[in-house]
């Protein structure tokens, strides 16, 4: 008999047993017989989990008196090891295995070979199916597959006959119980708590045995087609792209998706009588086992990719397509994913989404920019979480400390709650400042504005009491879109944003795409050739070359601003002529719209971002042209220090409070004094208390910051005497040996100004 035929025969026999009216125990006994016979094994045993122990429930070949007597702990003996690691063992000589344990009551001493597979239910091992043989022989692959198939059938039986206590099953495998800590990289800092929800829930296989093999074959064939199509689309879309690392993953996906061997093995499994879902899972189990035998971290990574892909195939074939977003979040949630696209993140209910843990992720990933804007803490680079976090687990996320506690003990939860409460208390105190204008102690009104990029962000204006939006990153719409947003779509967004902001000003920054914020629909050879993307063909440089893009945006902004004041800011201006060229595009569109008798803005205020150091030398020429100038300290400081802002290795190296940065910024302030140009800062720096204090100290009076920082900065402003601070600052900046951070911290503490929040 061929391998497929014999596998089919086993399944047929199992089918009959399962369909019979026999009692569950009777069925288990029969299964042990069928498997033992088919594999010519003297012994076939079934262990199931009961009260935390693996209990021998049925056997052919061992002493019957051992049934319901022999019990093994998880991790104990070969059986316990299989359940513990949820993995298959195939041993020619059982006794040679370090975990082997002899149980005299079973009478197993005469058997040499041993093979066992876990019986998996809801992703946990709830039992073990094993065979033993007198001769020392390794079982063949087809035999192992037959065991795996039988284990799947058994898991169906277990579910139907409620042979295993569900609660007990949940708590079984090592790593899935008790408190665990996961470490990673802070992508968006913050503190939050919630229950784990996997972005892509695992497919539940409800039917193992096929009724119609040909139909199953068709289903899997169509699913493969669809999956390949999806992977091809993914590789050509920006929405899911997060840079080079992701591209590599997609390449691997492609390799697997088109791998003939994989689809052939699935088809063979279907031939043996499995449903498409069970066949995919069975092949996957087998691959897992093979991969584990090869101890290579690179392969382990690839295994991860294949798991992802097999899951995708399962979702397609089973029709269980939705992500957790489509099912809706029912409670406070910490979302778990390998990676996410910005658009995927935006699908979640912001009220329930409390945090995100990613296995991958990097600081520059678009999803991180979006999460920051949403105020959702993100922990990235958290590897191995699938083996630790279960759906529904309680999680305390401390993204600031780059860690998360899974299933916290009561005392840890209490300590966290105390910290959390403190931070909430602070938040409440900040919230109470919402309607309080930020005047310094000496009576100077500081403009505290917020940064935004999404339509929904505008809600934070009212919540925080910010003075307006000092930086609206229009490129967010471009980043979350698979195709170039047409003028109409842009117009709608800008109009919505201005409507929602009411009387408060919104400074729209024209698109800052290109370089690392690449979008494929704009990709050209030039952009792709950038070796140094931050300094490459991006922002205004790109927009002025792609004039059509700039024109469309200019027209959309002018139309949206009809009947009100419009604020437009150009990013990455490096020389004054670039500002002129950009403004000329707006002037041209304005003239055009005037001829069309469109409602025009009452006034248009133009500004520039200062983020390229060279521009600071040209302010005498530039400032007379501007209404406002906004210093983008994120880019500016990376250019001043020639230190990539996204490189974690450099993140701690150069201080925003270095004398060089502060002296540079003070010169910018001095250049603007008396020009009537409204000067501000819109980089992340302004949202940190000590840094904000320094900026106030050198003369900045407008800060545009992340919404979460508006409250804390308002509170800080109210404690400051600018004259006193300015004087201290002058002294510090004059002394090249000073450690500004230390000096300022001491200065602030002496005045009971908190600086670490
Ligand atoms: C900056 O560079 O400081 C800035 C505000 O712009 P972005 O972070 O969007 O580059
Ligand atoms: Mg910038």
Short mmCIF file of N, CA and C and ligand atoms in Angstrom, two decimals, residues 473 509 512 517 538 571-572 609 611 632-636 638-639 645, ligand 2:
data_model
loop_
_atom_site.label_atom_id
_atom_site.label_comp_id
_atom_site.label_asym_id
_atom_site.label_seq_id
_atom_site.Cartn_x
_atom_site.Cartn_y
_atom_site.Cartn_z
N UNK A 473 1.36 67.17 10.15
CA UNK A 473 2.21 66.43 9.20
C UNK A 473 1.32 65.86 8.10
N UNK A 509 1.95 71.51 7.31
CA UNK A 509 3.26 71.36 6.68
C UNK A 509 3.07 70.58 5.38
N UNK A 512 6.21 65.85 3.69
CA UNK A 512 7.61 65.54 3.98
C UNK A 512 7.79 64.04 3.73
N UNK A 517 10.81 57.99 4.61
CA UNK A 517 9.34 57.91 4.59
C UNK A 517 8.91 57.69 3.13
N UNK A 538 14.06 64.30 -0.50
CA UNK A 538 12.86 64.22 0.32
C UNK A 538 12.23 65.61 0.49
N UNK A 571 8.74 72.14 4.65
CA UNK A 571 9.76 71.39 5.40
C UNK A 571 11.12 71.39 4.68
N UNK A 572 12.16 71.20 5.44
CA UNK A 572 13.51 70.98 4.89
C UNK A 572 13.96 72.09 3.94
N UNK A 609 10.33 75.57 7.93
CA UNK A 609 10.94 74.83 9.03
C UNK A 609 12.43 75.03 8.94
N UNK A 611 15.39 73.09 9.76
CA UNK A 611 15.91 71.79 10.18
C UNK A 611 17.22 71.45 9.49
N UNK A 632 12.67 72.52 13.55
CA UNK A 632 12.42 71.07 13.64
C UNK A 632 13.64 70.43 14.27
N UNK A 633 13.61 70.31 15.57
CA UNK A 633 14.82 69.87 16.26
C UNK A 633 15.15 68.39 16.01
N UNK A 634 14.16 67.63 15.56
CA UNK A 634 14.47 66.21 15.29
C UNK A 634 15.50 66.10 14.17
N UNK A 635 15.20 66.77 13.07
CA UNK A 635 16.15 66.72 11.95
C UNK A 635 17.35 67.61 12.21
N UNK A 636 17.08 68.79 12.75
CA UNK A 636 18.19 69.72 12.96
C UNK A 636 19.32 69.10 13.79
N UNK A 638 19.96 65.96 14.27
CA UNK A 638 20.66 64.85 13.60
C UNK A 638 21.66 65.39 12.59
N UNK A 639 21.34 66.54 12.00
CA UNK A 639 22.29 67.11 11.04
C UNK A 639 23.44 67.82 11.75
N UNK A 645 18.87 60.08 13.46
CA UNK A 645 17.91 60.20 14.55
C UNK A 645 17.22 58.88 14.86
MG1 LIG B 2 11.80 67.01 10.11
#
